[in-house]
């Protein structure tokens, strides 16, 4: 048996999706199954932390819960849009384009949440007597801003472009990725 012949890839036609709509819908339902309980639990976490004594530890945990909550909301929005596109329920041609914004925001918030996890897990127990509520708030906002600065190049690599369609006198918004930037 020729090993190289069995590993050859079958070329797909241009414009064909990477995965089928059935698999995409299944993945999106799995994402919604896991993200919706996370949304509820993070809302409960924020409510509990706001009703406790605000010190340096709770400020960090509130920041982490809000970051996780925002990330899960954007992930759910992206999955919801993908399900609508896969079933063809969207009325406009531009609906698939709108899924890129939640995915960029989700990536930014996951990066920010990862940095805040280190602050919430390691530092509060080591330095809870050194930090006060205000210093913790400044550190959490600083982490958010630093991660935003690191994410800006990723955001600028995508541009929206309008392509007119003379057949039905409409226009379509597409996402163009500039790999050089």
JSON list of C-alpha atoms in Angstrom, two decimals:
[
{"chain": "A", "resi": 1, "resn": "UNK", "atom": "CA", "xyz": [0.00, 0.00, 0.00]},
{"chain": "A", "resi": 2, "resn": "UNK", "atom": "CA", "xyz": [1.26, 3.39, -0.92]},
{"chain": "A", "resi": 3, "resn": "UNK", "atom": "CA", "xyz": [1.16, 5.54, 2.23]},
{"chain": "A", "resi": 4, "resn": "UNK", "atom": "CA", "xyz": [1.40, 8.84, 0.42]},
{"chain": "A", "resi": 5, "resn": "UNK", "atom": "CA", "xyz": [-1.64, 8.02, -1.70]},
{"chain": "A", "resi": 6, "resn": "UNK", "atom": "CA", "xyz": [-3.77, 7.42, 1.40]},
{"chain": "A", "resi": 7, "resn": "UNK", "atom": "CA", "xyz": [-2.79, 10.76, 2.90]},
{"chain": "A", "resi": 8, "resn": "UNK", "atom": "CA", "xyz": [-3.59, 12.83, -0.18]},
{"chain": "A", "resi": 9, "resn": "UNK", "atom": "CA", "xyz": [-6.18, 15.47, 0.41]},
{"chain": "A", "resi": 10, "resn": "UNK", "atom": "CA", "xyz": [-9.22, 15.85, -1.75]},
{"chain": "A", "resi": 11, "resn": "UNK", "atom": "CA", "xyz": [-9.44, 19.40, -3.03]},
{"chain": "A", "resi": 12, "resn": "UNK", "atom": "CA", "xyz": [-12.63, 21.18, -2.13]},
{"chain": "A", "resi": 13, "resn": "UNK", "atom": "CA", "xyz": [-14.37, 23.49, -4.56]},
{"chain": "A", "resi": 14, "resn": "UNK", "atom": "CA", "xyz": [-13.65, 27.20, -4.14]},
{"chain": "A", "resi": 15, "resn": "UNK", "atom": "CA", "xyz": [-16.01, 28.88, -1.71]},
{"chain": "A", "resi": 16, "resn": "UNK", "atom": "CA", "xyz": [-16.97, 25.65, 0.02]},
{"chain": "A", "resi": 17, "resn": "UNK", "atom": "CA", "xyz": [-17.31, 25.94, 3.82]},
{"chain": "A", "resi": 18, "resn": "UNK", "atom": "CA", "xyz": [-14.67, 24.31, 6.00]},
{"chain": "A", "resi": 19, "resn": "UNK", "atom": "CA", "xyz": [-17.28, 22.40, 8.00]},
{"chain": "A", "resi": 20, "resn": "UNK", "atom": "CA", "xyz": [-20.83, 21.50, 7.09]},
{"chain": "A", "resi": 21, "resn": "UNK", "atom": "CA", "xyz": [-23.84, 23.39, 8.41]},
{"chain": "A", "resi": 22, "resn": "UNK", "atom": "CA", "xyz": [-24.95, 20.35, 10.42]},
{"chain": "A", "resi": 23, "resn": "UNK", "atom": "CA", "xyz": [-21.67, 20.20, 12.32]},
{"chain": "A", "resi": 24, "resn": "UNK", "atom": "CA", "xyz": [-21.70, 23.99, 12.79]},
{"chain": "A", "resi": 25, "resn": "UNK", "atom": "CA", "xyz": [-25.20, 23.89, 14.28]},
{"chain": "A", "resi": 26, "resn": "UNK", "atom": "CA", "xyz": [-24.20, 21.02, 16.60]},
{"chain": "A", "resi": 27, "resn": "UNK", "atom": "CA", "xyz": [-21.12, 22.92, 17.76]},
{"chain": "A", "resi": 28, "resn": "UNK", "atom": "CA", "xyz": [-23.14, 26.09, 18.32]},
{"chain": "A", "resi": 29, "resn": "UNK", "atom": "CA", "xyz": [-25.74, 24.23, 20.39]},
{"chain": "A", "resi": 30, "resn": "UNK", "atom": "CA", "xyz": [-22.89, 22.74, 22.45]},
{"chain": "A", "resi": 31, "resn": "UNK", "atom": "CA", "xyz": [-21.47, 26.24, 22.98]},
{"chain": "A", "resi": 32, "resn": "UNK", "atom": "CA", "xyz": [-24.88, 27.53, 24.07]},
{"chain": "A", "resi": 33, "resn": "UNK", "atom": "CA", "xyz": [-25.34, 24.53, 26.38]},
{"chain": "A", "resi": 34, "resn": "UNK", "atom": "CA", "xyz": [-22.13, 25.33, 28.23]},
{"chain": "A", "resi": 35, "resn": "UNK", "atom": "CA", "xyz": [-22.19, 29.13, 28.04]},
{"chain": "A", "resi": 36, "resn": "UNK", "atom": "CA", "xyz": [-25.73, 29.77, 29.28]},
{"chain": "A", "resi": 37, "resn": "UNK", "atom": "CA", "xyz": [-25.13, 28.19, 32.74]},
{"chain": "A", "resi": 38, "resn": "UNK", "atom": "CA", "xyz": [-21.88, 30.15, 32.88]},
{"chain": "A", "resi": 39, "resn": "UNK", "atom": "CA", "xyz": [-23.80, 33.37, 32.21]},
{"chain": "A", "resi": 40, "resn": "UNK", "atom": "CA", "xyz": [-26.26, 32.62, 35.00]},
{"chain": "A", "resi": 41, "resn": "UNK", "atom": "CA", "xyz": [-23.52, 31.65, 37.46]},
{"chain": "A", "resi": 42, "resn": "UNK", "atom": "CA", "xyz": [-21.47, 34.77, 36.71]},
{"chain": "A", "resi": 43, "resn": "UNK", "atom": "CA", "xyz": [-24.53, 36.96, 37.28]},
{"chain": "A", "resi": 44, "resn": "UNK", "atom": "CA", "xyz": [-25.03, 35.20, 40.62]},
{"chain": "A", "resi": 45, "resn": "UNK", "atom": "CA", "xyz": [-21.33, 35.69, 41.43]},
{"chain": "A", "resi": 46, "resn": "UNK", "atom": "CA", "xyz": [-21.49, 39.42, 40.72]},
{"chain": "A", "resi": 47, "resn": "UNK", "atom": "CA", "xyz": [-24.64, 39.74, 42.85]},
{"chain": "A", "resi": 48, "resn": "UNK", "atom": "CA", "xyz": [-23.05, 37.85, 45.76]},
{"chain": "A", "resi": 49, "resn": "UNK", "atom": "CA", "xyz": [-19.78, 39.79, 45.58]},
{"chain": "A", "resi": 50, "resn": "UNK", "atom": "CA", "xyz": [-21.57, 43.14, 45.42]},
{"chain": "A", "resi": 51, "resn": "UNK", "atom": "CA", "xyz": [-23.54, 42.24, 48.55]},
{"chain": "A", "resi": 52, "resn": "UNK", "atom": "CA", "xyz": [-20.46, 41.33, 50.57]},
{"chain": "A", "resi": 53, "resn": "UNK", "atom": "CA", "xyz": [-17.92, 43.64, 52.13]},
{"chain": "A", "resi": 54, "resn": "UNK", "atom": "CA", "xyz": [-15.95, 45.26, 49.34]},
{"chain": "A", "resi": 55, "resn": "UNK", "atom": "CA", "xyz": [-12.27, 44.73, 49.92]},
{"chain": "A", "resi": 56, "resn": "UNK", "atom": "CA", "xyz": [-9.34, 44.08, 47.59]},
{"chain": "A", "resi": 57, "resn": "UNK", "atom": "CA", "xyz": [-10.26, 40.42, 47.07]},
{"chain": "A", "resi": 58, "resn": "UNK", "atom": "CA", "xyz": [-13.92, 41.00, 46.23]},
{"chain": "A", "resi": 59, "resn": "UNK", "atom": "CA", "xyz": [-13.07, 43.84, 43.82]},
{"chain": "A", "resi": 60, "resn": "UNK", "atom": "CA", "xyz": [-10.79, 41.44, 41.93]},
{"chain": "A", "resi": 61, "resn": "UNK", "atom": "CA", "xyz": [-13.44, 38.72, 41.92]},
{"chain": "A", "resi": 62, "resn": "UNK", "atom": "CA", "xyz": [-16.11, 41.15, 40.68]},
{"chain": "A", "resi": 63, "resn": "UNK", "atom": "CA", "xyz": [-13.79, 42.19, 37.87]},
{"chain": "A", "resi": 64, "resn": "UNK", "atom": "CA", "xyz": [-13.14, 38.56, 36.93]},
{"chain": "A", "resi": 65, "resn": "UNK", "atom": "CA", "xyz": [-16.85, 37.66, 37.02]},
{"chain": "A", "resi": 66, "resn": "UNK", "atom": "CA", "xyz": [-17.74, 40.66, 34.83]},
{"chain": "A", "resi": 67, "resn": "UNK", "atom": "CA", "xyz": [-15.02, 39.76, 32.35]},
{"chain": "A", "resi": 68, "resn": "UNK", "atom": "CA", "xyz": [-16.18, 36.14, 32.20]},
{"chain": "A", "resi": 69, "resn": "UNK", "atom": "CA", "xyz": [-19.80, 37.21, 31.93]},
{"chain": "A", "resi": 70, "resn": "UNK", "atom": "CA", "xyz": [-19.03, 39.54, 29.02]},
{"chain": "A", "resi": 71, "resn": "UNK", "atom": "CA", "xyz": [-16.99, 36.85, 27.25]},
{"chain": "A", "resi": 72, "resn": "UNK", "atom": "CA", "xyz": [-19.78, 34.29, 27.59]},
{"chain": "A", "resi": 73, "resn": "UNK", "atom": "CA", "xyz": [-22.39, 36.79, 26.35]},
{"chain": "A", "resi": 74, "resn": "UNK", "atom": "CA", "xyz": [-20.31, 37.46, 23.23]},
{"chain": "A", "resi": 75, "resn": "UNK", "atom": "CA", "xyz": [-19.66, 33.74, 22.70]},
{"chain": "A", "resi": 76, "resn": "UNK", "atom": "CA", "xyz": [-23.38, 33.01, 22.98]},
{"chain": "A", "resi": 77, "resn": "UNK", "atom": "CA", "xyz": [-24.20, 35.86, 20.59]},
{"chain": "A", "resi": 78, "resn": "UNK", "atom": "CA", "xyz": [-21.74, 34.50, 18.05]},
{"chain": "A", "resi": 79, "resn": "UNK", "atom": "CA", "xyz": [-23.17, 30.98, 18.37]},
{"chain": "A", "resi": 80, "resn": "UNK", "atom": "CA", "xyz": [-26.71, 32.31, 18.07]},
{"chain": "A", "resi": 81, "resn": "UNK", "atom": "CA", "xyz": [-25.83, 34.24, 14.87]},
{"chain": "A", "resi": 82, "resn": "UNK", "atom": "CA", "xyz": [-24.13, 31.15, 13.45]},
{"chain": "A", "resi": 83, "resn": "UNK", "atom": "CA", "xyz": [-27.24, 29.03, 14.07]},
{"chain": "A", "resi": 84, "resn": "UNK", "atom": "CA", "xyz": [-29.42, 31.66, 12.37]},
{"chain": "A", "resi": 85, "resn": "UNK", "atom": "CA", "xyz": [-27.07, 31.72, 9.36]},
{"chain": "A", "resi": 86, "resn": "UNK", "atom": "CA", "xyz": [-26.88, 27.90, 9.17]},
{"chain": "A", "resi": 87, "resn": "UNK", "atom": "CA", "xyz": [-30.68, 27.53, 9.15]},
{"chain": "A", "resi": 88, "resn": "UNK", "atom": "CA", "xyz": [-31.06, 30.39, 6.70]},
{"chain": "A", "resi": 89, "resn": "UNK", "atom": "CA", "xyz": [-33.34, 32.31, 9.06]},
{"chain": "A", "resi": 90, "resn": "UNK", "atom": "CA", "xyz": [-31.53, 35.62, 8.60]},
{"chain": "A", "resi": 91, "resn": "UNK", "atom": "CA", "xyz": [-33.36, 38.02, 6.35]},
{"chain": "A", "resi": 92, "resn": "UNK", "atom": "CA", "xyz": [-30.33, 40.06, 5.38]},
{"chain": "A", "resi": 93, "resn": "UNK", "atom": "CA", "xyz": [-27.24, 39.10, 3.46]},
{"chain": "A", "resi": 94, "resn": "UNK", "atom": "CA", "xyz": [-25.06, 40.83, 6.06]},
{"chain": "A", "resi": 95, "resn": "UNK", "atom": "CA", "xyz": [-25.85, 38.58, 9.02]},
{"chain": "A", "resi": 96, "resn": "UNK", "atom": "CA", "xyz": [-22.80, 36.27, 8.59]},
{"chain": "A", "resi": 97, "resn": "UNK", "atom": "CA", "xyz": [-20.55, 39.34, 8.67]},
{"chain": "A", "resi": 98, "resn": "UNK", "atom": "CA", "xyz": [-21.81, 40.40, 12.07]},
{"chain": "A", "resi": 99, "resn": "UNK", "atom": "CA", "xyz": [-20.42, 37.25, 13.70]},
{"chain": "A", "resi": 100, "resn": "UNK", "atom": "CA", "xyz": [-16.87, 38.57, 13.42]},
{"chain": "A", "resi": 101, "resn": "UNK", "atom": "CA", "xyz": [-17.35, 41.39, 15.96]},
{"chain": "A", "resi": 102, "resn": "UNK", "atom": "CA", "xyz": [-18.46, 39.14, 18.84]},
{"chain": "A", "resi": 103, "resn": "UNK", "atom": "CA", "xyz": [-15.63, 36.74, 18.08]},
{"chain": "A", "resi": 104, "resn": "UNK", "atom": "CA", "xyz": [-13.02, 39.52, 18.28]},
{"chain": "A", "resi": 105, "resn": "UNK", "atom": "CA", "xyz": [-14.57, 40.82, 21.50]},
{"chain": "A", "resi": 106, "resn": "UNK", "atom": "CA", "xyz": [-14.66, 37.29, 22.91]},
{"chain": "A", "resi": 107, "resn": "UNK", "atom": "CA", "xyz": [-10.95, 36.80, 22.17]},
{"chain": "A", "resi": 108, "resn": "UNK", "atom": "CA", "xyz": [-10.11, 40.09, 23.88]},
{"chain": "A", "resi": 109, "resn": "UNK", "atom": "CA", "xyz": [-12.19, 39.28, 26.96]},
{"chain": "A", "resi": 110, "resn": "UNK", "atom": "CA", "xyz": [-10.74, 35.78, 27.27]},
{"chain": "A", "resi": 111, "resn": "UNK", "atom": "CA", "xyz": [-7.24, 37.26, 27.22]},
{"chain": "A", "resi": 112, "resn": "UNK", "atom": "CA", "xyz": [-8.27, 39.84, 29.82]},
{"chain": "A", "resi": 113, "resn": "UNK", "atom": "CA", "xyz": [-10.00, 37.21, 31.93]},
{"chain": "A", "resi": 114, "resn": "UNK", "atom": "CA", "xyz": [-6.93, 34.99, 31.85]},
{"chain": "A", "resi": 115, "resn": "UNK", "atom": "CA", "xyz": [-4.75, 37.80, 33.17]},
{"chain": "A", "resi": 116, "resn": "UNK", "atom": "CA", "xyz": [-7.32, 38.60, 35.87]},
{"chain": "A", "resi": 117, "resn": "UNK", "atom": "CA", "xyz": [-7.45, 34.95, 36.91]},
{"chain": "A", "resi": 118, "resn": "UNK", "atom": "CA", "xyz": [-3.82, 35.18, 37.95]},
{"chain": "A", "resi": 119, "resn": "UNK", "atom": "CA", "xyz": [-4.62, 38.29, 39.96]},
{"chain": "A", "resi": 120, "resn": "UNK", "atom": "CA", "xyz": [-7.67, 36.70, 41.58]},
{"chain": "A", "resi": 121, "resn": "UNK", "atom": "CA", "xyz": [-6.12, 33.35, 42.41]},
{"chain": "A", "resi": 122, "resn": "UNK", "atom": "CA", "xyz": [-2.50, 34.09, 43.30]},
{"chain": "A", "resi": 123, "resn": "UNK", "atom": "CA", "xyz": [-2.19, 37.71, 44.39]},
{"chain": "A", "resi": 124, "resn": "UNK", "atom": "CA", "xyz": [-5.17, 38.36, 46.68]},
{"chain": "A", "resi": 125, "resn": "UNK", "atom": "CA", "xyz": [-4.05, 35.73, 49.15]},
{"chain": "A", "resi": 126, "resn": "UNK", "atom": "CA", "xyz": [-0.43, 36.90, 49.06]},
{"chain": "A", "resi": 127, "resn": "UNK", "atom": "CA", "xyz": [-1.00, 40.64, 49.09]},
{"chain": "A", "resi": 128, "resn": "UNK", "atom": "CA", "xyz": [-4.50, 41.17, 50.47]},
{"chain": "A", "resi": 129, "resn": "UNK", "atom": "CA", "xyz": [-3.06, 43.24, 53.32]},
{"chain": "A", "resi": 130, "resn": "UNK", "atom": "CA", "xyz": [-0.97, 45.39, 50.96]},
{"chain": "A", "resi": 131, "resn": "UNK", "atom": "CA", "xyz": [-3.71, 46.25, 48.45]},
{"chain": "A", "resi": 132, "resn": "UNK", "atom": "CA", "xyz": [-6.78, 48.17, 49.37]},
{"chain": "A", "resi": 133, "resn": "UNK", "atom": "CA", "xyz": [-10.04, 48.40, 47.44]},
{"chain": "A", "resi": 134, "resn": "UNK", "atom": "CA", "xyz": [-8.92, 51.34, 45.31]},
{"chain": "A", "resi": 135, "resn": "UNK", "atom": "CA", "xyz": [-5.55, 49.82, 44.39]},
{"chain": "A", "resi": 136, "resn": "UNK", "atom": "CA", "xyz": [-7.25, 46.60, 43.36]},
{"chain": "A", "resi": 137, "resn": "UNK", "atom": "CA", "xyz": [-9.66, 48.53, 41.18]},
{"chain": "A", "resi": 138, "resn": "UNK", "atom": "CA", "xyz": [-6.78, 50.40, 39.55]},
{"chain": "A", "resi": 139, "resn": "UNK", "atom": "CA", "xyz": [-4.94, 47.12, 38.91]},
{"chain": "A", "resi": 140, "resn": "UNK", "atom": "CA", "xyz": [-8.05, 45.48, 37.39]},
{"chain": "A", "resi": 141, "resn": "UNK", "atom": "CA", "xyz": [-8.65, 48.46, 35.10]},
{"chain": "A", "resi": 142, "resn": "UNK", "atom": "CA", "xyz": [-4.94, 48.50, 34.18]},
{"chain": "A", "resi": 143, "resn": "UNK", "atom": "CA", "xyz": [-5.09, 44.83, 33.20]},
{"chain": "A", "resi": 144, "resn": "UNK", "atom": "CA", "xyz": [-8.13, 45.56, 31.04]},
{"chain": "A", "resi": 145, "resn": "UNK", "atom": "CA", "xyz": [-6.39, 48.49, 29.33]},
{"chain": "A", "resi": 146, "resn": "UNK", "atom": "CA", "xyz": [-3.11, 46.62, 28.77]},
{"chain": "A", "resi": 147, "resn": "UNK", "atom": "CA", "xyz": [-4.97, 43.69, 27.22]},
{"chain": "A", "resi": 148, "resn": "UNK", "atom": "CA", "xyz": [-6.91, 46.14, 25.04]},
{"chain": "A", "resi": 149, "resn": "UNK", "atom": "CA", "xyz": [-3.62, 47.62, 23.80]},
{"chain": "A", "resi": 150, "resn": "UNK", "atom": "CA", "xyz": [-2.32, 44.14, 23.01]},
{"chain": "A", "resi": 151, "resn": "UNK", "atom": "CA", "xyz": [-5.55, 43.26, 21.18]},
{"chain": "A", "resi": 152, "resn": "UNK", "atom": "CA", "xyz": [-5.76, 46.40, 19.04]},
{"chain": "A", "resi": 153, "resn": "UNK", "atom": "CA", "xyz": [-3.43, 45.04, 16.31]},
{"chain": "A", "resi": 154, "resn": "UNK", "atom": "CA", "xyz": [-5.72, 42.01, 16.00]},
{"chain": "A", "resi": 155, "resn": "UNK", "atom": "CA", "xyz": [-8.74, 44.32, 15.69]},
{"chain": "A", "resi": 156, "resn": "UNK", "atom": "CA", "xyz": [-7.13, 46.46, 12.98]},
{"chain": "A", "resi": 157, "resn": "UNK", "atom": "CA", "xyz": [-6.39, 43.44, 10.78]},
{"chain": "A", "resi": 158, "resn": "UNK", "atom": "CA", "xyz": [-10.08, 43.29, 9.83]},
{"chain": "A", "resi": 159, "resn": "UNK", "atom": "CA", "xyz": [-11.94, 45.84, 7.77]},
{"chain": "A", "resi": 160, "resn": "UNK", "atom": "CA", "xyz": [-15.52, 46.02, 6.56]},
{"chain": "A", "resi": 161, "resn": "UNK", "atom": "CA", "xyz": [-16.07, 46.51, 2.85]},
{"chain": "A", "resi": 162, "resn": "UNK", "atom": "CA", "xyz": [-19.33, 47.05, 1.00]},
{"chain": "A", "resi": 163, "resn": "UNK", "atom": "CA", "xyz": [-19.83, 45.16, -2.25]},
{"chain": "A", "resi": 164, "resn": "UNK", "atom": "CA", "xyz": [-22.76, 46.20, -4.39]},
{"chain": "A", "resi": 165, "resn": "UNK", "atom": "CA", "xyz": [-24.84, 43.54, -6.11]},
{"chain": "A", "resi": 166, "resn": "UNK", "atom": "CA", "xyz": [-26.39, 44.95, -9.31]},
{"chain": "A", "resi": 167, "resn": "UNK", "atom": "CA", "xyz": [-28.62, 41.88, -9.78]},
{"chain": "A", "resi": 168, "resn": "UNK", "atom": "CA", "xyz": [-30.99, 42.72, -6.93]},
{"chain": "A", "resi": 169, "resn": "UNK", "atom": "CA", "xyz": [-29.86, 46.32, -6.30]},
{"chain": "A", "resi": 170, "resn": "UNK", "atom": "CA", "xyz": [-28.51, 45.59, -2.81]},
{"chain": "A", "resi": 171, "resn": "UNK", "atom": "CA", "xyz": [-25.15, 45.68, -1.16]},
{"chain": "A", "resi": 172, "resn": "UNK", "atom": "CA", "xyz": [-23.36, 43.16, 1.00]},
{"chain": "A", "resi": 173, "resn": "UNK", "atom": "CA", "xyz": [-20.93, 43.86, 3.81]},
{"chain": "A", "resi": 174, "resn": "UNK", "atom": "CA", "xyz": [-17.93, 41.56, 3.86]},
{"chain": "A", "resi": 175, "resn": "UNK", "atom": "CA", "xyz": [-15.03, 41.22, 6.25]},
{"chain": "A", "resi": 176, "resn": "UNK", "atom": "CA", "xyz": [-11.62, 41.63, 4.69]},
{"chain": "A", "resi": 177, "resn": "UNK", "atom": "CA", "xyz": [-8.60, 40.44, 6.61]},
{"chain": "A", "resi": 178, "resn": "UNK", "atom": "CA", "xyz": [-5.36, 42.30, 6.02]},
{"chain": "A", "resi": 179, "resn": "UNK", "atom": "CA", "xyz": [-2.63, 39.85, 6.90]},
{"chain": "A", "resi": 180, "resn": "UNK", "atom": "CA", "xyz": [0.16, 42.35, 6.22]},
{"chain": "A", "resi": 181, "resn": "UNK", "atom": "CA", "xyz": [-0.95, 44.56, 9.10]}
]
